[in-house]
PDB file of C-alpha atoms and ligand atoms in Angstrom:
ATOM      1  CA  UNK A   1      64.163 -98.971  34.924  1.00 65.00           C
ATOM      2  CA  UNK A   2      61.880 -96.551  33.462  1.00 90.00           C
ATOM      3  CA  UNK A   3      58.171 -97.193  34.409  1.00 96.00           C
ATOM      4  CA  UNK A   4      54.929 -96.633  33.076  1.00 98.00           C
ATOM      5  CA  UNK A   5      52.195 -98.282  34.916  1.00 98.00           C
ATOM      6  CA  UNK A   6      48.224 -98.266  34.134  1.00 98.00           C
ATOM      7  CA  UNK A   7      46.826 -99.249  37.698  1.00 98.00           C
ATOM      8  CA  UNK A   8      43.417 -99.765  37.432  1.00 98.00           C
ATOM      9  CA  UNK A   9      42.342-102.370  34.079  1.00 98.00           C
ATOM     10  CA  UNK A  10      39.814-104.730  33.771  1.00 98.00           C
ATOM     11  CA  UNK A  11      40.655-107.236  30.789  1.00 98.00           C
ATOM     12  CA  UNK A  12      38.855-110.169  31.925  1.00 97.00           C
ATOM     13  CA  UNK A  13      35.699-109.348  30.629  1.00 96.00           C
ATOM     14  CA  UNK A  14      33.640-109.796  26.926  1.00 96.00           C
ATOM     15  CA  UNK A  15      34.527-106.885  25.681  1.00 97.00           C
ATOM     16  CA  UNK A  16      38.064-108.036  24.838  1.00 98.00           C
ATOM     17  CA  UNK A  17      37.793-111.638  24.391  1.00 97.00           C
ATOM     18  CA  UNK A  18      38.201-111.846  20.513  1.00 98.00           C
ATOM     19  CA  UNK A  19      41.485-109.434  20.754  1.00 98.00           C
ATOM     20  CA  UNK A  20      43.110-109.474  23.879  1.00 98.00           C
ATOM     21  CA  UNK A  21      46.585-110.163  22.931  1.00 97.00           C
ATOM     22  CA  UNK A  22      46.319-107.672  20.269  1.00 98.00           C
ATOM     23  CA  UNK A  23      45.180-104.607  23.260  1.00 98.00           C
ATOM     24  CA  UNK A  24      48.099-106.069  25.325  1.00 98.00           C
ATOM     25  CA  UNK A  25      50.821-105.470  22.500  1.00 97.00           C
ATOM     26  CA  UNK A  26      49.300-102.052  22.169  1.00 98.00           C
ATOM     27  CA  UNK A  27      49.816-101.317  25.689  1.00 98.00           C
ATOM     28  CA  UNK A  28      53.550-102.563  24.997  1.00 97.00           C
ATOM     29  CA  UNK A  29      54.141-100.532  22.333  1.00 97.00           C
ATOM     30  CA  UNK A  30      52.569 -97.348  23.704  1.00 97.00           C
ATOM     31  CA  UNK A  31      55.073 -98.020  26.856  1.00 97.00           C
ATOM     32  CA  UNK A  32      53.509 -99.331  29.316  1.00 98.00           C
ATOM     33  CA  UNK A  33      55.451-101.819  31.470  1.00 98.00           C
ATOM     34  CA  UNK A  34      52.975-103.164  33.900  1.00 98.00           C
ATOM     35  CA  UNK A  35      49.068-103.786  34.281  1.00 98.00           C
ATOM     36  CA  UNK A  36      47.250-103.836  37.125  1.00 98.00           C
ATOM     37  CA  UNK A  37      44.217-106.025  36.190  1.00 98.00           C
ATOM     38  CA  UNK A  38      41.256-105.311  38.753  1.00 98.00           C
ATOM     39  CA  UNK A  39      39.413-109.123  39.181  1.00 97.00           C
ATOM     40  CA  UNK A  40      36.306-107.068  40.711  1.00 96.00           C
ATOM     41  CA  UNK A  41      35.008-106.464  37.388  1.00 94.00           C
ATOM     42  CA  UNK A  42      31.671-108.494  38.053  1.00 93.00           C
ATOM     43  CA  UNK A  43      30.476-110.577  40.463  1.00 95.00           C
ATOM     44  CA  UNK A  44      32.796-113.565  41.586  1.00 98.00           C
ATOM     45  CA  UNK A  45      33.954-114.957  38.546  1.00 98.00           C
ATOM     46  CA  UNK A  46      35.996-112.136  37.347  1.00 97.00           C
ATOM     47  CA  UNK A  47      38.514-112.708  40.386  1.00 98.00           C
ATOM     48  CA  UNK A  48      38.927-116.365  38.760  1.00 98.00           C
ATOM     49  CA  UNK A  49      39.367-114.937  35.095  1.00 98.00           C
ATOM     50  CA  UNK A  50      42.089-112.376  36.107  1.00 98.00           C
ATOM     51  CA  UNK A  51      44.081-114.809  38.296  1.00 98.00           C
ATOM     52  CA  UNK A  52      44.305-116.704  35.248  1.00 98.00           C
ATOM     53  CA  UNK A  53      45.217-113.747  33.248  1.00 98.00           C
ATOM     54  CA  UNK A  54      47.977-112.999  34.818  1.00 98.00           C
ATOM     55  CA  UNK A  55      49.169-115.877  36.454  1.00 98.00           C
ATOM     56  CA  UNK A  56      53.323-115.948  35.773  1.00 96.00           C
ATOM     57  CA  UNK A  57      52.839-113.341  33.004  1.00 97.00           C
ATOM     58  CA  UNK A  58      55.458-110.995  33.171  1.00 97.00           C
ATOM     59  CA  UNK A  59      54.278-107.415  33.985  1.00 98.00           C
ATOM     60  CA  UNK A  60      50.787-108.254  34.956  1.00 98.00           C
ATOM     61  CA  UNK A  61      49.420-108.087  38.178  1.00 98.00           C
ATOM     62  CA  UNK A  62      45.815-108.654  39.752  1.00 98.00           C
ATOM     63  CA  UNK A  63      43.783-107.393  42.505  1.00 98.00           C
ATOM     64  CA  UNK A  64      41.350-109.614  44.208  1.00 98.00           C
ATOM     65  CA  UNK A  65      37.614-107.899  45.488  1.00 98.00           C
ATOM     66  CA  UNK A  66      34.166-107.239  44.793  1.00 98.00           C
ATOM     67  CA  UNK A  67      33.084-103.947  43.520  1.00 98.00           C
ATOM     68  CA  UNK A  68      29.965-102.015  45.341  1.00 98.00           C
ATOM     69  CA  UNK A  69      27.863-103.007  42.703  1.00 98.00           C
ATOM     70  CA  UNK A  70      27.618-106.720  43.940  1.00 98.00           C
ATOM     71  CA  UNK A  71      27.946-105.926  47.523  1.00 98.00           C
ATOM     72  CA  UNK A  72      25.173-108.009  47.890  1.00 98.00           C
ATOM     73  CA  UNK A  73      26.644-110.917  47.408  1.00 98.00           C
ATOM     74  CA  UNK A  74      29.748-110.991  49.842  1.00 98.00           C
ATOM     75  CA  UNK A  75      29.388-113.481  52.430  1.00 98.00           C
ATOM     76  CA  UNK A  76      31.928-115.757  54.739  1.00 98.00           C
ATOM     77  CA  UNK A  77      32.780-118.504  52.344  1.00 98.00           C
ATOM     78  CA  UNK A  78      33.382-116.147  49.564  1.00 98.00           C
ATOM     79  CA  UNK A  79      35.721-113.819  51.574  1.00 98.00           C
ATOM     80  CA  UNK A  80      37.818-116.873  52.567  1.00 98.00           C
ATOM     81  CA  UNK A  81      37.899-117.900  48.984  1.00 98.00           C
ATOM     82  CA  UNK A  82      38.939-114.107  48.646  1.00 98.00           C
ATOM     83  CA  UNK A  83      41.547-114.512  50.989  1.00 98.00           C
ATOM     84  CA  UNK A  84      43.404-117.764  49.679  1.00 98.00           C
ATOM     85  CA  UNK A  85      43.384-115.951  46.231  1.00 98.00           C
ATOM     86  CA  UNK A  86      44.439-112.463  47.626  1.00 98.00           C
ATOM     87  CA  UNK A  87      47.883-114.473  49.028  1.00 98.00           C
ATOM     88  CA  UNK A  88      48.707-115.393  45.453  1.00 98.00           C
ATOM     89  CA  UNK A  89      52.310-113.556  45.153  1.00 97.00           C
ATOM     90  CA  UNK A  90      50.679-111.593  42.044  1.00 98.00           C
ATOM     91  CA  UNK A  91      48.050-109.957  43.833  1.00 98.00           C
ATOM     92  CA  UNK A  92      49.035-106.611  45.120  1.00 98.00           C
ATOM     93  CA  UNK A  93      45.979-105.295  46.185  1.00 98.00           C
ATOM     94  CA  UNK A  94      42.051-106.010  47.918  1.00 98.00           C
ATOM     95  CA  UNK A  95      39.193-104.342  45.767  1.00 97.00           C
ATOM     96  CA  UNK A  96      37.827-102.403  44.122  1.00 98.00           C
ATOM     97  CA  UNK A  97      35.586-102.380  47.015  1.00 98.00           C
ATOM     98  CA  UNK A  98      33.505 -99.035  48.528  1.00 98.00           C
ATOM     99  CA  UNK A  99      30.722 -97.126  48.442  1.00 98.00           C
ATOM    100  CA  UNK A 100      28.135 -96.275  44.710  1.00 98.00           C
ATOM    101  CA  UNK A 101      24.899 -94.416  46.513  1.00 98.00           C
ATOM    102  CA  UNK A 102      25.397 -92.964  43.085  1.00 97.00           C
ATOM    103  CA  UNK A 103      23.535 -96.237  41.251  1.00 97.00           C
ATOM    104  CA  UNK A 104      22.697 -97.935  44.482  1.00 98.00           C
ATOM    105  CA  UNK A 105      23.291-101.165  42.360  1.00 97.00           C
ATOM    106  CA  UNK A 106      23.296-103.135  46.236  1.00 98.00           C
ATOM    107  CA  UNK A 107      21.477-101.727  48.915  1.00 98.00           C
ATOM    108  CA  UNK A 108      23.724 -99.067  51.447  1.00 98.00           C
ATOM    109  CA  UNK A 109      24.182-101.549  54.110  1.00 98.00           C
ATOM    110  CA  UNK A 110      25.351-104.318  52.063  1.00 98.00           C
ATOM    111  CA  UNK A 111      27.657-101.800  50.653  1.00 98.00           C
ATOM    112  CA  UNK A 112      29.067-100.671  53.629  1.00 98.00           C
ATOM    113  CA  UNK A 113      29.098-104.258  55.490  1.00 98.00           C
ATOM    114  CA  UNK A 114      31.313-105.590  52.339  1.00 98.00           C
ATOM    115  CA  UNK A 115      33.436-102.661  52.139  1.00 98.00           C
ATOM    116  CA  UNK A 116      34.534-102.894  56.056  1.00 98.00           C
ATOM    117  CA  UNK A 117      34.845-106.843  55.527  1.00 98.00           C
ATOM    118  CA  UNK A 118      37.675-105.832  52.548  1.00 98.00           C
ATOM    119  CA  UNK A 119      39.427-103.692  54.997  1.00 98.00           C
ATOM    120  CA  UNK A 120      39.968-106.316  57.258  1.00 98.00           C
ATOM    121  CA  UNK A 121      41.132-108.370  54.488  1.00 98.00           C
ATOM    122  CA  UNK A 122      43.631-106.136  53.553  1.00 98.00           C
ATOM    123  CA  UNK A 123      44.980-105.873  56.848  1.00 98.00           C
ATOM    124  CA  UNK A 124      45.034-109.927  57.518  1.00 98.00           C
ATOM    125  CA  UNK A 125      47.052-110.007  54.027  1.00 98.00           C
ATOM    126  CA  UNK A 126      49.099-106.710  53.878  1.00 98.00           C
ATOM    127  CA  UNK A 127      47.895-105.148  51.150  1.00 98.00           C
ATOM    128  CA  UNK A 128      46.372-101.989  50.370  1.00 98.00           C
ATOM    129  CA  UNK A 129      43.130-101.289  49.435  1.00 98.00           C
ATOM    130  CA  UNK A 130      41.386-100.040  46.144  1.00 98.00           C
ATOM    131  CA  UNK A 131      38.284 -98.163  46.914  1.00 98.00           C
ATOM    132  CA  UNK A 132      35.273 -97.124  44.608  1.00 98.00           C
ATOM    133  CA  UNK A 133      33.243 -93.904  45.717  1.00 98.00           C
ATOM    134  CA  UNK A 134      30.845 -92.136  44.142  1.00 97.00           C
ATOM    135  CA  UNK A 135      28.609 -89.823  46.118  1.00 97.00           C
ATOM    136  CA  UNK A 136      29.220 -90.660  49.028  1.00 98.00           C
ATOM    137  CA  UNK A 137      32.289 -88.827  50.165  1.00 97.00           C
ATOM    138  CA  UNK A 138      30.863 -88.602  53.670  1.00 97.00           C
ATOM    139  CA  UNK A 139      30.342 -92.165  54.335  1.00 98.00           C
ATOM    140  CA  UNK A 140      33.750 -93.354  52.700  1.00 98.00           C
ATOM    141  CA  UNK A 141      35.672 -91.561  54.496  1.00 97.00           C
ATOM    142  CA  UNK A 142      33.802 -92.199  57.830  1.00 97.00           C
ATOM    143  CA  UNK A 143      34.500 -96.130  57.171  1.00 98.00           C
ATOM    144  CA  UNK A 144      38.026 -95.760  56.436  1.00 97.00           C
ATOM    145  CA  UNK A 145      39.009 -93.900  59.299  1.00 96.00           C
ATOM    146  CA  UNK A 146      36.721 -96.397  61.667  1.00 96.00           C
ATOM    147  CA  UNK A 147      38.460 -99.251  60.145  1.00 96.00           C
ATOM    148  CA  UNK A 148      42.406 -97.528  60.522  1.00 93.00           C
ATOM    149  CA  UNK A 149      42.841 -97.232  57.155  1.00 97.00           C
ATOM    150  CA  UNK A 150      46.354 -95.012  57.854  1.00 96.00           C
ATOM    151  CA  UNK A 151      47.554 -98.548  58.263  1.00 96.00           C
ATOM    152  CA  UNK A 152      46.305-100.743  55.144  1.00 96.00           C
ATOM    153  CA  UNK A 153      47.065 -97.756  52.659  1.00 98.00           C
ATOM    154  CA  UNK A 154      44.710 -97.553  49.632  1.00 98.00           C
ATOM    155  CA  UNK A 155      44.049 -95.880  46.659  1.00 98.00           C
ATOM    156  CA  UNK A 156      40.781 -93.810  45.918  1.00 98.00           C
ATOM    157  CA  UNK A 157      40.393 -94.972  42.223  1.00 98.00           C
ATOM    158  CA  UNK A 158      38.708 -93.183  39.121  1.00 98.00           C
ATOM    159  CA  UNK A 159      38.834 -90.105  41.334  1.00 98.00           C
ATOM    160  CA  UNK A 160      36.097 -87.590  40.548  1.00 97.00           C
ATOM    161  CA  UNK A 161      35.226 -86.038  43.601  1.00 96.00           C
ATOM    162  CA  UNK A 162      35.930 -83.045  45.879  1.00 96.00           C
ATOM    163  CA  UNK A 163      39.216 -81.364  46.760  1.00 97.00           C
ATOM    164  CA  UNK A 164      37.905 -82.116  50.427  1.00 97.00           C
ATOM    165  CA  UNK A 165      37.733 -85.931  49.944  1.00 97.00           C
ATOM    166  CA  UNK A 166      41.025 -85.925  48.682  1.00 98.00           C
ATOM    167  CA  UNK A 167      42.658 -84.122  50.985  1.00 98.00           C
ATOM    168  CA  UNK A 168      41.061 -86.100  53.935  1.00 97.00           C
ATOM    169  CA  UNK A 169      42.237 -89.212  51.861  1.00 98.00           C
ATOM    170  CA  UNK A 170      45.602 -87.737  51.556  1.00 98.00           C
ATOM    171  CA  UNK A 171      45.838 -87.367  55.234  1.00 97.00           C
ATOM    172  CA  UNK A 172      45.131 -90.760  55.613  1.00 98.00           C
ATOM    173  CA  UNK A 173      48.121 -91.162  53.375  1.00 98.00           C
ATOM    174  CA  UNK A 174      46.410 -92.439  50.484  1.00 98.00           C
ATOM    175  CA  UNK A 175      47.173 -92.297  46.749  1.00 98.00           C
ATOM    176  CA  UNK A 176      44.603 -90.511  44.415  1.00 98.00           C
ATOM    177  CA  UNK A 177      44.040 -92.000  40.667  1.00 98.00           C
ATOM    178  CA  UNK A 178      42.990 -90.112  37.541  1.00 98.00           C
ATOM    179  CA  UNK A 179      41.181 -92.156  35.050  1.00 98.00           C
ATOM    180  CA  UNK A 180      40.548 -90.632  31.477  1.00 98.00           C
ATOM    181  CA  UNK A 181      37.653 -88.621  33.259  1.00 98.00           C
ATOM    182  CA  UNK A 182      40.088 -85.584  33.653  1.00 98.00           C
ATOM    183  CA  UNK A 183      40.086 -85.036  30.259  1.00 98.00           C
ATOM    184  CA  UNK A 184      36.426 -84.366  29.829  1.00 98.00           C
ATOM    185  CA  UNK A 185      35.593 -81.309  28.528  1.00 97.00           C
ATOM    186  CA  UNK A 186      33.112 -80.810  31.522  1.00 96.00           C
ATOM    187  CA  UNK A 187      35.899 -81.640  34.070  1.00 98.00           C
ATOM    188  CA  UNK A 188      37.367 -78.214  35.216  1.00 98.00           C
ATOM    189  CA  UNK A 189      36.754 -78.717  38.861  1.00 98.00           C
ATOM    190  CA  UNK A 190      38.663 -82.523  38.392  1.00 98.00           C
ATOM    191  CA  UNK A 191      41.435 -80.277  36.822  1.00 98.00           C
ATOM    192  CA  UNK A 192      41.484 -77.796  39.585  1.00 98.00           C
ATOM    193  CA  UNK A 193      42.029 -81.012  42.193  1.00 98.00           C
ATOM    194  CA  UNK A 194      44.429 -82.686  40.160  1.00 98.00           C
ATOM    195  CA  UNK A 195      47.005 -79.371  39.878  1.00 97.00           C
ATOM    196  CA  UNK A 196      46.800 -79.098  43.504  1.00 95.00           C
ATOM    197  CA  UNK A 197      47.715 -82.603  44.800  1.00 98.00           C
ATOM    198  CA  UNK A 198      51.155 -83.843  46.194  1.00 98.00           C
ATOM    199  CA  UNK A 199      52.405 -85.573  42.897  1.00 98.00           C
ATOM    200  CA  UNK A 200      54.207 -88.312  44.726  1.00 98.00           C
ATOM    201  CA  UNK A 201      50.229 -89.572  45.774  1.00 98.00           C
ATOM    202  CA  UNK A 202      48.860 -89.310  42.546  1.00 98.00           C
ATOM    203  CA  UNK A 203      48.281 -92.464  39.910  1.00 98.00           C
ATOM    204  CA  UNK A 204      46.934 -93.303  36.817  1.00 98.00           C
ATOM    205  CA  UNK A 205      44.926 -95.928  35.550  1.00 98.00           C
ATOM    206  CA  UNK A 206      42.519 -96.543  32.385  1.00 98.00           C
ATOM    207  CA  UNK A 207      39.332 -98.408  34.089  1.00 98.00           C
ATOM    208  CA  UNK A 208      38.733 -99.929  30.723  1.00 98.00           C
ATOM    209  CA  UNK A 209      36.888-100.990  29.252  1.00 98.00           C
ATOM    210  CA  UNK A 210      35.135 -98.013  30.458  1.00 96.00           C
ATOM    211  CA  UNK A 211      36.084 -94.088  30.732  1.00 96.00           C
ATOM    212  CA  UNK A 212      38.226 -93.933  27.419  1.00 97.00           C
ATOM    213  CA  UNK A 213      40.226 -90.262  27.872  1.00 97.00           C
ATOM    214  CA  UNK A 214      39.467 -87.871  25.165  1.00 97.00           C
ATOM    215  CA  UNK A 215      40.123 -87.879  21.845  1.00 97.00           C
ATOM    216  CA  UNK A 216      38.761 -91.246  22.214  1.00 96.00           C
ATOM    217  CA  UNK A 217      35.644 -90.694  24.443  1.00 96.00           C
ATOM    218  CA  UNK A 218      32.644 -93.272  23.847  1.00 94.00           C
ATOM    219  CA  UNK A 219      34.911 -95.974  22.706  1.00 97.00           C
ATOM    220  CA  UNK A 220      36.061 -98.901  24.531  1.00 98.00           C
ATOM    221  CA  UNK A 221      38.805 -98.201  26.317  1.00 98.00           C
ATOM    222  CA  UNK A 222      41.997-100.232  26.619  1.00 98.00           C
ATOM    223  CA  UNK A 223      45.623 -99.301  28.450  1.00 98.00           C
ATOM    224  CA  UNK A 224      47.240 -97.902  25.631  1.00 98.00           C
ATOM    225  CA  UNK A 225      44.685 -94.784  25.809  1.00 98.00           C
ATOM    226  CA  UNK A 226      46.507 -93.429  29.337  1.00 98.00           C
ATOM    227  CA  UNK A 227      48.868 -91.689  27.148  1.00 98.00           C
ATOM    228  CA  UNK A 228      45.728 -89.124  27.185  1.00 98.00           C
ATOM    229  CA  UNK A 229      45.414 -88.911  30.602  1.00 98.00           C
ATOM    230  CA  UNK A 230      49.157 -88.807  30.899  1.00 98.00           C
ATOM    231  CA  UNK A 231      49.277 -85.866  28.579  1.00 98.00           C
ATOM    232  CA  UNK A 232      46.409 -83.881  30.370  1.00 98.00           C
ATOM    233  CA  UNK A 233      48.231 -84.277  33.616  1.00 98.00           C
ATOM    234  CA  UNK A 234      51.581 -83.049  32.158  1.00 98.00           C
ATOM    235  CA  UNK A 235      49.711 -80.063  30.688  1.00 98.00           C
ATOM    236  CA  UNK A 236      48.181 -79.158  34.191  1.00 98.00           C
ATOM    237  CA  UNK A 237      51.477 -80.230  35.990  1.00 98.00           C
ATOM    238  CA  UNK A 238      53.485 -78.181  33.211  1.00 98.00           C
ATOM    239  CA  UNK A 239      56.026 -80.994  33.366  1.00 98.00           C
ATOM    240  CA  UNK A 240      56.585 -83.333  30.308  1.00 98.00           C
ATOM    241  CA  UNK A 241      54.640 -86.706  29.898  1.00 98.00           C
ATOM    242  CA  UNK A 242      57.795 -88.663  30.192  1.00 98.00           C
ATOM    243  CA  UNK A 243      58.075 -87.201  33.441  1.00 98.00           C
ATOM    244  CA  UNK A 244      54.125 -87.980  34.415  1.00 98.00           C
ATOM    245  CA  UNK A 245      54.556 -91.437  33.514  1.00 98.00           C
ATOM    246  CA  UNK A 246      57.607 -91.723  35.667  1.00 98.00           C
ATOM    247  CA  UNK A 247      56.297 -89.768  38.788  1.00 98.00           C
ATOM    248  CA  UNK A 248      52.728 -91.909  38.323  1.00 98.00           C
ATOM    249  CA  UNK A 249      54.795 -95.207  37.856  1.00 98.00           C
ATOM    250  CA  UNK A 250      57.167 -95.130  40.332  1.00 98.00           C
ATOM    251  CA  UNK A 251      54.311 -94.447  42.742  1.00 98.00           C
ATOM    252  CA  UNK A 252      52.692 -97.154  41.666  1.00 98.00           C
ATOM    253  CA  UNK A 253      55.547 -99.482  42.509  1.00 98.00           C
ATOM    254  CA  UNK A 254      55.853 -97.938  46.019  1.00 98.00           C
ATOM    255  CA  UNK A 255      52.112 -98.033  46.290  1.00 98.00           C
ATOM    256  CA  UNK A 256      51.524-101.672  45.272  1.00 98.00           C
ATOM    257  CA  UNK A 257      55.027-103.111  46.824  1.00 98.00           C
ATOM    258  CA  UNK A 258      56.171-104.270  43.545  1.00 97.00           C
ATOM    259  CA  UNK A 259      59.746-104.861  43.219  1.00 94.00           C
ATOM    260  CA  UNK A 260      62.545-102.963  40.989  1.00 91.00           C
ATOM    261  CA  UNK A 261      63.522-105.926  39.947  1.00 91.00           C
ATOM    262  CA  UNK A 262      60.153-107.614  39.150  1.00 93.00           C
ATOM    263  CA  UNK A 263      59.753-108.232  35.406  1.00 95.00           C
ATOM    264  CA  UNK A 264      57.842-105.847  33.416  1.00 96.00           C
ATOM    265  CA  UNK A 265      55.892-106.626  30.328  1.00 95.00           C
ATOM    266  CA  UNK A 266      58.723-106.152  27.846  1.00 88.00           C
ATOM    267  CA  UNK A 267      61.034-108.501  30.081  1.00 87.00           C
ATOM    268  CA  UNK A 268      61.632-111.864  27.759  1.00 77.00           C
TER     269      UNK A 268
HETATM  270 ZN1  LIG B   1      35.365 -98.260  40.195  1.00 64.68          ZN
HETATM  271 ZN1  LIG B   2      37.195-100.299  38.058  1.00 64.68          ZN
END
């Protein structure tokens, strides 16, 4: 099977409660055949709402976290409520969790004390980890190798720093994503990273509702938009985009342990 494979998608939220089903037939029709629906959109409750959403939908999967942003609010109870949900055979991953010193939504500590708490999650339930960093390279990097990351696997998501993160995250043997950010006009030095990476580490995802890819910058973003991103990558990768979303996808399905056989969103 042929797939294409948006890994990084928050639909629980607002922003697409009064058409939903109509942005998931989109992402059908543009190809896609499965969604990774992040449930550490905001706060706790998001982590409820995606279960939900994809809960014995064919195609869809969920990840199970809470982002940087609400570090703050991580403590023991929660994580074991984390935990239960993160063994729910549709989860495939623990996050997005990390490090934002960029909006310093939660304070540092409370950042990094969450973050190293996910890690451990992953490793009690075997699955990798999705990490969040912005601006603090030096820090993210220091906490994944202190908490043997080489052994959960994980994902730097909505990648947009230095070719010296991701080759230190590539050594860890981690998988790099590409959000719609590469195809900023001001994004040459994304574009530089992104031709030089090993392609079997490299994913893509939308983050939508946010980050929608050129030609549709300052919209809301939905799945079917990663044809954008697909096409910038197969312009810097001089390959065709039927051959990005196949690299990207079956990385994916290595990356987050899914099956060849598991249904994808076109299975009836
Ligand atoms: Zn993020
Ligand atoms: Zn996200």
């Amino acid at each position: 099977m042929s797939v294409f494979i948006d890994s990084h998608a928050h639909l629980d939220g607002p922003d697409f409660d009064t058409d939903r089903e109509q942005v998931i037939e989109r992402a059908r029709t543009a190809g896609l055949t499965h969604l990774i629906c992040i449930g550490a959109s905001d706060g706790f409750e998001s982590n409820e709402r995606t279960l939900a959403l994809v809960d014995g939908q064919n195609g869809f999967y969920a990840t199970v976290g809470i982002h940087p942003h609400d570090a703050q609010i991580v403590d023991e109870p929660m994580l074991n409520t984390l935990e239960t949900m993160a063994r729910h055979p549709q989860v495939v991953a623990i996050g997005e969790t990390g490090l934002d010193y960029y909006y310093d939504q939660s304070p540092r500590e409370a950042q990094r004390k969450a973050f190293a708490s996910f890690m451990t999650l992953a490793q009690k339930v075997g699955k990798p980890i999705i990490v969040h960093t912005r601006d603090a390279e030096e820090d993210t990097i220091q906490l994944l190798k202190d908490s043997q990351a080489d052994q959960t696997g994980g994902v730097l998501h909505c990648f947009t720093g230095t070719q010296a993160l991701a080759d230190a995250a590539i050594a860890l043997g981690f998988y790099i994503s590409f959000s719609g950010i590469v195809t900023f006009k001001s994004a040459e030095a994304l574009r530089e990273v992104a031709r030089n990476l090993p392609r079997e580490r490299v994913l893509v995802e939308t983050d939508c509702p946010y980050l929608a890819p050129v030609p549709k910058r300052g919209k809301r973003n939905e799945p079917s938009f990663i044809v954008h991103t697909v096409n910038q990558l197969a312009n810097l990768w001089q390959l065709d985009p039927s051959e990005v979303r196949a690299i990207t996808g079956n990385n994916a399905m290595r990356f987050f342990h899914i099956g060849d056989d598991s249904p994808s969103l076109t299975t009836t």
